[in-house]
Amino acid sequence: MTDPGRRPDGHSLLHLPHHDGSATYVPEQAPALGDTVVVFVRVPAVSPVRRVFVRTTPDGEPHFAAARIDRRTDHEVWWRAEVQVRNPVTTYRFLLDEPGGNRWLTALGVVGHDVPDSTDFRLVAYEPPPAWARDAIVYQIFPDRFARSSDATRGAGAELPDWAISCDWARTPVIGRGPETPYQYYGGDLDGITERLDHLDRLGVNTVYLTPFFPARSTHRYDATSFDRVDPLLGGDAALARLADAVHARGWRLLGDITSNHTGDGHEWFVDASSDRHAPERELYYLDDVTGDYESWKGVKTLPKLNWGSTELRRRFTEGPDAVLRRWLLPPYGLDGWRVDVANMTGRRGRDAYTHEVAALLRAAVVGTRPDGLLVAEHGHDHTGDLDRDGWQGTMNYTGFTDPVWSWLRADNSGTGDAGAGAAGVGDLPNFLGVPGGIRRRDAGAVVATMNAFRALVSWRSYVHSWQLLGSHDSARIRTVVGSAAGQEVAVGLLATMPGTPMIFAGDELGLDGVNGEDSRTPMPWHRLESWDEATLGAYRSLLALRAAEPELRYGGLRWAYLDPDTLVFLREAPTGALLVLARRVAGVPVRLPGLPIAGYAPNRYGGAPTLRADGDGVVTLPGDGPTFQVWRLS
């Protein structure tokens, strides 16, 4: 696909040859080193393509092999080629021979000029992520703000740490910015989460992700004072075991959050390291023997940076059943994996470049403890160079999903678009990735170009095992960004129907708002059911149920079908069938789309639009109302 962001008019994309690395095009999704893998290319019958070649680069040297026609339909020609998995990451692309010259088909799309190998498709021979991850729907919980258990010991006279500022769950507002922000203590605990699992069940999630549960000097707990125990304020070790039992009894998964880049300055390791030059903990950090100064996360002195050049640090994190990463994966807790905080900075400091070996070390420790363990990295910008390296099995896809979706659906206060209720001031909403100028509103072409740019630099496997999210405890709430329930429904529709693992931040399903990460860490309003946005909650429940019911939404490929500035249309296709998805941010003219794989009619599966039928010329017309989100089953 050439740059669709440059075209202001609507245009169909179904005339383009296609391959995406999904099971429709690569039936063997977990090849071993040395295997020969069959790959397919779909070419429209009207295309001028005469021959197809697959180009690989075994051991770094280009090699071409001719593809052959595997089958024909009324509308398409399927070409078949073979790729030997010579290297742990084997790259390939297709050369399309046409009368007007050759074109390349890479993960970035079809182009008529030479492009670097970085956008080639990838086959990865490293051990795959656990199978359960493809069916996961993740729910992120910030423990202090989710729920307080019915028998919580914290009361008016309970003794709190000296850092904690006691807050009333129902009355004290969250301070979005200020020195008191990380110390506001509402008293949510792990048993409170256990008591509210029915809410998660009704919502349709099946994987619980907890932000850190270790003792700390803040309510966010990314400044751990120990990795050896659960914070007593959350109920201690026994409460985590009870939560794990309850989660696993439902057939769900439970993930923890580990800080591999830093600890808190109150961590027992750092206390020993900073008070004794001869302590074995000294090598765990970047401490200056002369000045006593130390490296910290972005200069925040409460978060001293870990030195992964230390053999002792690697041992403490990964070796033996009591190692930091391992002990919580074992009974009685049995976590199913970890989200790794600040994975992008882990092992990086000046000339120190340990990130990739640390990622592989941590993955080996997780999988060595439990073969079905998951390791997902936090990464706030370009994650593509850190995946497909036998380390992180996926990432939090802020740049390839969150940011483009925000920019497309952002409430428009300019008077030229879809300003909605709650949209006031969103033009000044800061970009959580740190980009100056706040969140810019962009059209669908720019959104797809952004998504494709990041997707093209990783394997299909890494892409679909990454978490797609509309926000988290570190960002504004999606409701604040889009400004309306209708806009949020479109956003959730994309979350539920695009490839990747959906991740939902607790409270988004109720329509809660927040302008930044701290402001978004809102206590769940269990005491105010009347404040819940029932329509938004219903949309979440229906769309997540649709994802669970339709295998194409979990295992299918992605083929863009149509774009105009306010409209996205795409197909999710698998050997089981195909779904057509329409997302509109505002109303527009109906879309006339030829070339869809439709036989007879296509029933609507979400959104309430009419059944689709092709006219005598094989053209399907999609409705022009909006904002709207619609899904049809084509076959």
XYZ file of C-alpha atoms in Angstrom:
635
model
C 0.000 0.000 0.000
C 1.331 3.427 -0.879
C 0.836 6.302 1.542
C -2.962 6.526 1.947
C -2.593 9.576 4.169
C -1.807 11.698 1.076
C -5.186 11.105 -0.541
C -8.072 13.249 0.702
C -10.719 11.282 -1.183
C -12.108 7.874 -0.365
C -10.660 4.895 -2.142
C -10.957 1.121 -2.148
C -7.874 -0.968 -1.433
C -9.220 -4.381 -2.408
C -7.511 -4.241 -5.817
C -4.081 -4.659 -4.199
C -2.207 -7.976 -3.868
C -2.106 -9.013 -0.236
C -0.149 -11.040 2.324
C 0.058 -10.359 6.054
C 1.690 -13.371 7.749
C -1.518 -14.644 9.364
C -2.667 -18.266 9.155
C -4.535 -17.677 5.885
C -1.221 -16.879 4.202
C 1.210 -18.843 6.411
C -0.504 -22.016 7.658
C 2.489 -22.947 9.858
C 2.508 -20.242 12.520
C 5.194 -21.761 14.745
C 8.001 -23.013 12.486
C 11.176 -24.600 13.786
C 14.648 -23.784 12.552
C 15.276 -25.725 9.348
C 11.607 -26.108 8.411
C 10.331 -25.278 4.946
C 7.197 -23.153 5.224
C 4.507 -22.604 2.596
C 3.434 -18.983 2.071
C 0.598 -17.652 -0.096
C -0.088 -14.373 -1.907
C -3.617 -13.277 -2.811
C -3.741 -11.408 -6.158
C -6.999 -9.996 -7.603
C -7.902 -11.619 -10.912
C -7.937 -8.205 -12.622
C -4.360 -7.521 -11.506
C -1.668 -7.330 -14.214
C 0.625 -9.629 -12.177
C 2.146 -12.265 -14.500
C 4.642 -13.940 -12.173
C 5.466 -13.892 -8.468
C 8.829 -14.535 -6.837
C 9.624 -14.833 -3.155
C 12.877 -13.229 -2.012
C 14.572 -14.386 1.168
C 17.937 -13.466 2.686
C 19.378 -16.680 4.184
C 22.541 -15.895 6.142
C 22.297 -12.344 4.820
C 22.420 -13.084 1.062
C 19.348 -12.476 -1.181
C 17.782 -15.533 -2.816
C 14.851 -15.628 -5.277
C 12.483 -18.532 -5.910
C 9.535 -18.644 -8.300
C 6.033 -19.015 -6.882
C 3.385 -21.015 -8.705
C -0.367 -20.657 -8.980
C -2.041 -22.736 -6.289
C -5.701 -22.011 -7.127
C -8.040 -19.584 -8.857
C -11.465 -18.241 -7.966
C -13.785 -15.956 -9.909
C -12.115 -12.932 -8.367
C -8.645 -13.992 -7.188
C -5.479 -15.901 -7.980
C -3.593 -17.487 -5.077
C 0.153 -17.924 -5.555
C 2.145 -20.418 -3.494
C 5.832 -20.297 -2.590
C 8.152 -21.993 -0.111
C 10.490 -20.381 2.400
C 13.200 -22.234 4.291
C 13.518 -21.093 7.894
C 17.275 -20.803 7.707
C 17.762 -18.281 10.525
C 15.906 -17.757 13.821
C 14.292 -14.701 12.202
C 13.860 -15.399 8.489
C 12.742 -12.464 6.358
C 10.920 -12.641 3.021
C 9.132 -10.411 0.514
C 7.444 -10.877 -2.853
C 8.418 -9.556 -6.280
C 5.378 -8.964 -8.493
C 6.210 -9.131 -12.208
C 3.881 -6.859 -14.197
C 3.939 -5.505 -17.774
C 4.764 -2.010 -16.541
C 7.639 -3.202 -14.366
C 8.182 -4.934 -11.062
C 6.628 -4.041 -7.720
C 7.473 -5.256 -4.226
C 5.005 -6.619 -1.696
C 6.380 -6.243 1.830
C 4.735 -5.877 5.221
C 4.362 -2.163 4.445
C 2.272 -2.958 1.375
C 2.750 -2.807 -2.395
C 5.337 -0.310 -3.634
C 6.816 0.469 -7.031
C 10.288 1.321 -5.759
C 12.988 -0.443 -3.769
C 12.592 -0.352 0.011
C 14.905 -1.522 2.816
C 14.692 -5.059 4.130
C 13.415 -3.760 7.464
C 9.815 -3.963 6.227
C 10.075 -7.575 5.022
C 7.732 -10.207 6.417
C 9.220 -12.370 9.170
C 9.106 -16.001 10.208
C 10.285 -16.466 13.791
C 11.715 -19.806 14.910
C 12.117 -18.948 18.585
C 9.693 -20.621 20.981
C 6.267 -19.024 20.485
C 4.284 -17.221 23.185
C 1.764 -19.358 25.087
C -1.291 -20.395 23.090
C -3.706 -18.924 25.636
C -2.435 -15.405 24.937
C -4.200 -15.283 21.536
C -7.551 -15.612 23.327
C -6.728 -13.219 26.156
C -8.747 -10.113 26.972
C -6.717 -8.254 29.595
C -8.122 -6.093 32.399
C -5.655 -3.769 34.110
C -6.173 -3.068 37.809
C -4.464 -0.403 39.898
C -4.982 -2.143 43.271
C -5.282 0.910 45.547
C -8.186 2.272 43.482
C -10.167 -0.806 42.436
C -11.979 -2.134 45.508
C -11.641 -2.302 49.287
C -12.555 -5.698 50.722
C -15.555 -6.071 53.005
C -13.362 -7.111 55.939
C -10.552 -4.626 55.288
C -8.690 -3.874 58.505
C -7.971 -0.266 57.553
C -10.381 1.983 59.411
C -10.435 5.471 60.813
C -7.912 4.543 63.483
C -5.727 2.220 61.407
C -2.021 3.001 61.387
C -0.739 4.008 57.983
C 2.811 4.504 56.703
C 4.150 8.005 57.183
C 4.041 8.658 53.427
C 0.327 7.854 53.015
C -2.361 10.547 52.801
C -5.607 8.895 53.809
C -8.448 9.515 51.338
C -12.160 8.826 51.476
C -13.121 6.443 48.660
C -16.388 8.200 47.888
C -15.486 11.823 48.552
C -11.791 12.644 48.115
C -10.955 13.666 44.541
C -7.827 12.348 42.878
C -5.116 15.004 42.570
C -4.014 14.810 38.952
C -0.804 16.785 39.459
C 1.081 17.875 42.548
C 3.433 16.680 45.295
C 0.656 14.773 47.067
C -0.380 12.809 43.989
C 1.618 9.571 44.524
C 0.751 9.455 48.220
C -3.040 9.570 48.046
C -4.106 6.340 49.695
C -7.627 4.995 49.170
C -7.153 1.535 50.658
C -8.024 -0.827 47.836
C -6.651 -4.324 48.428
C -6.290 -7.706 46.762
C -9.224 -9.282 48.583
C -11.326 -6.411 47.273
C -10.401 -7.480 43.745
C -11.334 -11.075 44.573
C -14.761 -9.939 45.743
C -15.406 -8.043 42.497
C -14.445 -10.703 39.957
C -18.093 -11.129 38.987
C -17.932 -7.661 37.423
C -15.010 -8.776 35.260
C -16.909 -11.927 34.337
C -19.932 -9.940 33.193
C -17.654 -7.639 31.232
C -16.121 -10.568 29.344
C -12.442 -10.380 30.266
C -10.356 -13.448 31.081
C -6.949 -12.131 32.153
C -6.258 -9.914 35.175
C -3.170 -7.707 35.125
C -2.159 -6.062 38.410
C 0.111 -3.056 38.631
C 2.803 -3.732 41.295
C 1.803 -5.411 44.534
C 5.178 -5.141 46.282
C 5.655 -2.866 49.337
C 6.686 0.673 48.422
C 6.518 4.311 49.470
C 3.731 5.287 47.109
C 0.381 3.987 45.964
C 1.658 3.315 42.443
C 4.303 0.972 43.954
C 6.783 1.300 41.099
C 9.273 2.295 43.819
C 9.402 -1.151 45.431
C 11.153 -1.533 48.792
C 11.281 -5.332 48.384
C 10.520 -7.986 45.787
C 10.205 -10.735 48.411
C 6.713 -10.067 49.745
C 3.326 -8.570 48.972
C 2.562 -5.198 50.514
C 0.682 -5.728 53.812
C -1.523 -2.771 52.844
C -2.843 -4.967 50.021
C -3.373 -7.948 52.330
C 0.073 -9.565 52.163
C 1.154 -12.811 50.547
C -1.971 -14.696 51.613
C -4.248 -12.222 49.832
C -2.354 -12.680 46.560
C -2.686 -16.452 46.923
C -6.444 -16.085 47.504
C -6.817 -13.852 44.470
C -4.796 -16.242 42.312
C -6.962 -19.173 43.414
C -10.141 -17.263 42.600
C -8.882 -16.110 39.197
C -7.648 -19.556 38.217
C -10.870 -21.208 39.442
C -12.647 -19.282 36.675
C -10.180 -20.538 34.080
C -8.581 -17.098 33.801
C -4.986 -15.875 33.956
C -3.248 -13.538 36.419
C -0.293 -11.313 35.484
C 2.023 -9.285 37.697
C 4.049 -6.128 37.076
C 7.812 -6.098 37.639
C 10.227 -3.149 37.531
C 13.385 -4.421 35.852
C 14.826 -0.953 35.265
C 14.874 0.370 38.825
C 13.826 -0.125 42.416
C 12.753 2.422 45.004
C 15.402 4.196 47.032
C 13.924 2.467 50.080
C 14.533 -0.984 48.586
C 16.544 -3.194 50.905
C 19.103 -3.743 48.152
C 19.636 -0.015 47.651
C 19.745 0.729 51.380
C 22.586 -1.798 51.759
C 24.340 -0.628 48.592
C 24.297 3.060 49.513
C 25.325 2.568 53.129
C 28.228 0.133 52.637
C 30.790 0.397 49.821
C 31.714 -3.255 50.330
C 28.169 -4.620 50.277
C 27.448 -7.172 47.513
C 24.440 -5.043 46.572
C 26.777 -2.222 45.509
C 27.162 -3.668 42.008
C 23.400 -3.832 41.494
C 23.222 -0.074 40.904
C 25.183 2.739 39.262
C 26.706 4.291 42.386
C 29.596 6.769 42.250
C 32.139 5.903 44.957
C 33.494 9.435 45.027
C 30.366 11.596 45.080
C 27.854 9.064 46.394
C 25.541 10.045 43.540
C 23.708 7.415 41.491
C 21.892 6.932 38.209
C 18.091 7.013 38.462
C 15.087 6.770 36.189
C 14.922 10.092 34.298
C 16.686 11.794 37.188
C 14.011 10.872 39.746
C 16.158 10.063 42.790
C 13.527 7.896 44.450
C 13.980 5.408 41.554
C 17.654 4.266 41.413
C 18.520 2.442 38.193
C 19.562 -1.202 38.187
C 22.865 -2.197 36.545
C 22.313 -5.256 34.363
C 26.041 -5.605 33.856
C 25.960 -7.171 37.321
C 26.091 -10.954 37.472
C 24.638 -10.781 40.971
C 21.603 -8.816 39.767
C 20.953 -11.372 37.047
C 21.210 -14.157 39.600
C 18.760 -12.517 41.991
C 16.204 -11.961 39.246
C 16.385 -15.341 37.506
C 18.247 -18.134 39.328
C 16.597 -20.547 41.732
C 12.982 -20.910 42.919
C 13.228 -17.799 45.132
C 14.450 -15.539 42.309
C 12.388 -12.382 41.819
C 10.835 -13.476 38.537
C 10.335 -17.115 39.455
C 8.931 -17.281 42.982
C 5.626 -15.579 42.153
C 5.035 -17.920 39.193
C 5.118 -20.904 41.544
C 2.451 -22.117 44.011
C 0.693 -20.832 46.021
C 0.551 -17.735 43.773
C 0.987 -19.180 40.296
C 1.118 -15.963 38.313
C 0.827 -16.637 34.588
C 3.466 -14.116 33.591
C 4.679 -10.550 33.898
C 4.316 -7.150 32.336
C 7.786 -5.573 32.475
C 7.824 -1.909 33.495
C 10.106 0.463 31.553
C 11.331 -2.421 29.406
C 12.565 0.079 26.813
C 15.155 1.467 29.281
C 16.048 -1.795 31.002
C 19.752 -2.525 30.461
C 20.382 0.732 28.590
C 22.668 3.367 30.054
C 25.241 5.241 28.008
C 27.465 2.658 26.383
C 25.842 -0.168 28.345
C 23.535 -2.056 25.971
C 22.201 -5.140 27.749
C 18.529 -4.819 26.809
C 18.257 -7.709 24.369
C 20.226 -10.191 26.450
C 18.288 -9.182 29.568
C 15.000 -9.672 27.728
C 16.113 -13.157 26.640
C 17.327 -13.910 30.172
C 14.005 -12.900 31.726
C 11.989 -14.803 29.126
C 14.053 -17.939 29.746
C 13.449 -17.591 33.484
C 9.697 -17.225 33.013
C 9.326 -20.073 30.519
C 11.759 -22.229 32.488
C 9.533 -21.840 35.535
C 6.291 -22.411 33.691
C 6.292 -23.175 29.944
C 3.014 -21.295 29.404
C 4.274 -18.088 31.018
C 3.910 -14.724 29.233
C 6.348 -11.799 29.190
C 5.061 -8.486 27.786
C 7.111 -5.300 27.689
C 6.098 -1.742 28.424
C 7.374 0.491 25.638
C 6.234 4.057 25.118
C 7.633 4.804 21.669
C 9.261 2.718 18.882
C 9.257 -0.843 20.243
C 10.046 -2.525 16.927
C 13.789 -3.047 17.485
C 13.209 -4.852 20.771
C 10.818 -7.577 19.550
C 11.510 -10.805 17.608
C 14.699 -11.371 19.619
C 13.779 -14.342 21.863
C 12.924 -11.906 24.646
C 9.780 -9.850 25.079
C 6.880 -11.747 23.532
C 4.893 -8.592 22.848
C 4.602 -4.970 23.891
C 2.061 -2.411 25.033
C 1.388 -0.988 21.584
C 0.975 2.697 22.377
C 2.586 3.996 19.190
C 1.084 1.519 16.737
C -2.456 1.545 18.127
C -3.289 3.910 20.997
C -1.822 7.088 19.574
C -3.278 6.704 16.038
C -6.722 5.769 17.387
C -6.649 8.775 19.710
C -5.624 11.087 16.879
C -8.466 9.885 14.663
C -11.239 9.916 17.280
C -10.051 12.879 19.318
C -12.938 15.224 20.094
C -12.896 18.125 17.658
C -13.361 21.551 19.265
C -12.518 23.511 16.135
C -16.114 23.813 15.003
C -15.407 21.715 11.896
C -16.075 18.250 13.262
C -17.681 16.103 15.896
C -17.353 17.967 19.171
C -19.250 15.914 21.718
C -20.349 16.115 25.304
C -17.379 16.287 27.577
C -15.105 17.528 24.808
C -14.313 20.907 26.334
C -10.619 21.545 26.652
C -9.525 18.347 24.936
C -7.601 20.401 22.406
C -5.144 21.116 25.187
C -4.937 17.500 26.293
C -1.230 16.588 26.531
C 0.120 13.766 24.429
C 1.088 11.090 26.938
C 4.038 10.075 24.751
C 5.591 13.472 25.453
C 5.124 14.916 21.953
C 4.761 18.734 22.161
C 1.511 20.279 21.066
C -0.927 17.794 22.560
C -3.053 15.283 20.697
C -3.419 16.257 17.048
C -6.521 15.263 15.107
C -5.674 13.282 11.976
C -7.623 11.582 9.224
C -8.008 7.864 8.648
C -5.250 7.742 6.033
C -2.679 9.011 8.523
C -3.983 6.578 11.122
C -3.585 3.563 8.829
C -0.183 4.768 7.639
C 0.966 4.979 11.279
C -0.390 1.555 12.167
C 1.192 0.007 9.088
C 4.550 1.684 9.722
C 4.936 0.002 13.120
C 3.320 -3.296 12.140
C 5.655 -3.637 9.158
C 8.757 -3.739 11.355
C 7.816 -6.744 13.489
C 6.621 -10.256 12.808
C 2.925 -11.008 12.645
C 3.479 -13.095 15.763
C 4.846 -10.188 17.797
C 2.112 -7.913 16.496
C -0.790 -10.134 17.501
C 0.733 -10.907 20.904
C 1.155 -7.229 21.715
C -1.429 -5.439 23.824
C -3.678 -2.992 21.999
C -5.047 -0.432 24.437
C -7.098 2.741 24.490
C -5.409 3.972 27.645
C -3.842 2.832 30.887
C -2.899 4.038 34.353
C -0.219 6.146 32.614
C -2.467 8.033 30.180
C -5.644 10.035 29.843
C -8.894 8.097 29.825
C -10.312 7.266 26.408
C -13.599 8.979 27.311
C -11.787 12.263 27.883
C -9.939 11.935 24.584
C -12.967 11.199 22.409
C -15.424 13.334 24.389
C -18.576 11.236 23.909
C -20.109 7.813 24.390
C -20.519 7.448 20.629
C -16.834 8.119 20.022
C -15.848 5.688 22.742
C -17.986 2.962 21.180
C -16.073 3.350 17.910
C -12.773 3.184 19.813
C -13.816 0.050 21.705
C -14.984 -1.477 18.450
C -11.495 -1.087 17.015
C -10.004 -2.488 20.210
C -12.198 -5.584 20.016
C -11.886 -6.277 16.302
C -8.321 -5.441 15.286
C -5.445 -7.931 15.651
C -3.631 -8.019 18.968
C -4.576 -8.555 22.595
C -7.184 -6.090 23.900
C -6.240 -4.455 27.224
C -8.824 -2.464 29.182
C -7.980 -0.126 32.052
C -10.407 -0.644 34.930
C -13.147 1.970 34.857
C -13.019 2.762 31.143
C -16.027 0.504 30.696
C -18.014 2.807 33.018
C -17.199 5.951 31.054
C -14.810 7.359 33.672
C -12.661 10.303 32.633
C -9.200 11.671 33.372
C -6.784 14.051 31.639
C -3.534 12.274 32.523
C -2.256 9.078 34.106
C -2.572 10.220 37.707
C -5.970 11.842 37.147
C -7.159 8.619 35.516
C -6.355 6.486 38.567
C -9.894 6.971 39.715
C -11.440 4.840 42.496
C -14.082 2.579 41.006
C -17.515 4.019 41.884
C -19.033 0.882 43.363
C -21.004 3.123 45.737
C -22.521 5.169 42.895
C -24.035 2.740 40.413
C -26.181 5.547 39.062
C -23.010 7.227 37.748
C -22.140 4.305 35.489
C -22.604 4.872 31.768
C -24.717 1.798 31.097
C -24.654 2.292 27.334
C -20.845 2.290 27.306
C -20.736 -0.717 29.611
C -23.146 -2.503 27.283
C -20.965 -1.707 24.269
C -17.913 -3.159 26.003
C -19.785 -6.311 26.973
C -21.240 -6.840 23.495
C -18.004 -6.152 21.623
C -15.880 -8.344 23.884
C -18.481 -11.104 23.548
C -18.261 -10.714 19.771
C -14.492 -11.110 19.907
C -14.840 -14.258 22.007
C -17.458 -15.702 19.647
C -15.764 -15.005 16.306
C -12.462 -16.842 15.720
C -11.513 -14.464 12.884
C -11.212 -11.641 15.421
C -8.627 -13.599 17.393
C -6.802 -15.525 14.657
C -7.601 -13.738 11.407
C -5.443 -11.521 9.250
C -5.937 -7.828 8.532
C -6.778 -6.449 5.080
C -7.674 -2.784 4.694
C -10.625 -2.441 2.330
C -11.505 1.260 2.160
C -10.390 4.634 3.529
C -11.669 8.158 3.516
C -10.767 10.784 6.109
C -13.652 9.828 8.420
C -14.040 6.136 7.572
C -12.110 2.910 8.106
C -13.193 -0.388 6.527
C -11.216 -3.592 6.975
C -11.507 -7.355 6.752
C -10.550 -9.953 9.340
C -10.022 -13.171 7.381
C -9.131 -16.674 8.479
C -9.613 -20.179 7.105
C -12.885 -20.214 9.083
C -14.368 -17.233 7.213
C -14.315 -13.450 7.056
C -15.733 -10.448 8.907
C -16.154 -6.947 7.492
C -15.716 -4.013 9.878
C -16.860 -0.415 9.338
C -15.793 2.406 11.668
C -16.939 6.012 11.118
C -16.123 9.016 13.294
C -18.840 11.201 11.675
C -21.641 10.675 9.208
C -20.799 10.747 5.506
C -21.855 9.443 2.158
C -22.518 5.687 1.882
C -19.524 3.662 0.740
C -19.856 1.660 -2.477
C -17.355 -1.172 -2.286
C -16.690 -3.674 -5.109
C -14.637 -6.819 -4.807
C -15.801 -8.134 -1.436
C -15.839 -11.916 -0.917
C -19.612 -11.994 -0.436
C -21.984 -14.687 -1.628
C -25.662 -13.779 -1.391
C -25.919 -11.734 1.777
C -23.896 -10.808 4.873
C -25.721 -10.600 8.227
C -24.876 -7.810 10.657
C -23.093 -9.054 13.791
C -22.764 -5.750 15.644
C -24.166 -2.245 15.325
C -27.644 -2.917 14.004
C -27.068 -1.990 10.355
C -28.995 -3.835 7.634
C -27.851 -7.092 6.097
C -25.443 -6.479 3.227
C -26.238 -7.623 -0.303
C -24.258 -7.111 -3.484
C -25.994 -5.456 -6.420
C -25.902 -6.745 -9.980
C -22.400 -5.371 -10.469
C -21.104 -7.055 -7.312
C -20.971 -3.767 -5.389
C -21.868 -3.612 -1.702
C -23.096 -0.350 -0.171
C -22.143 0.422 3.434
C -24.292 2.874 5.416
C -23.248 6.502 5.817
C -24.509 7.257 9.329
C -22.040 8.097 12.061
C -20.398 7.972 14.443
C -20.965 4.262 14.026
C -19.319 0.891 14.375
C -20.617 -2.079 12.384
C -19.542 -5.675 11.806
C -20.864 -8.142 9.210
C -20.073 -11.807 8.607
C -19.226 -12.340 4.946
C -18.772 -16.083 4.823
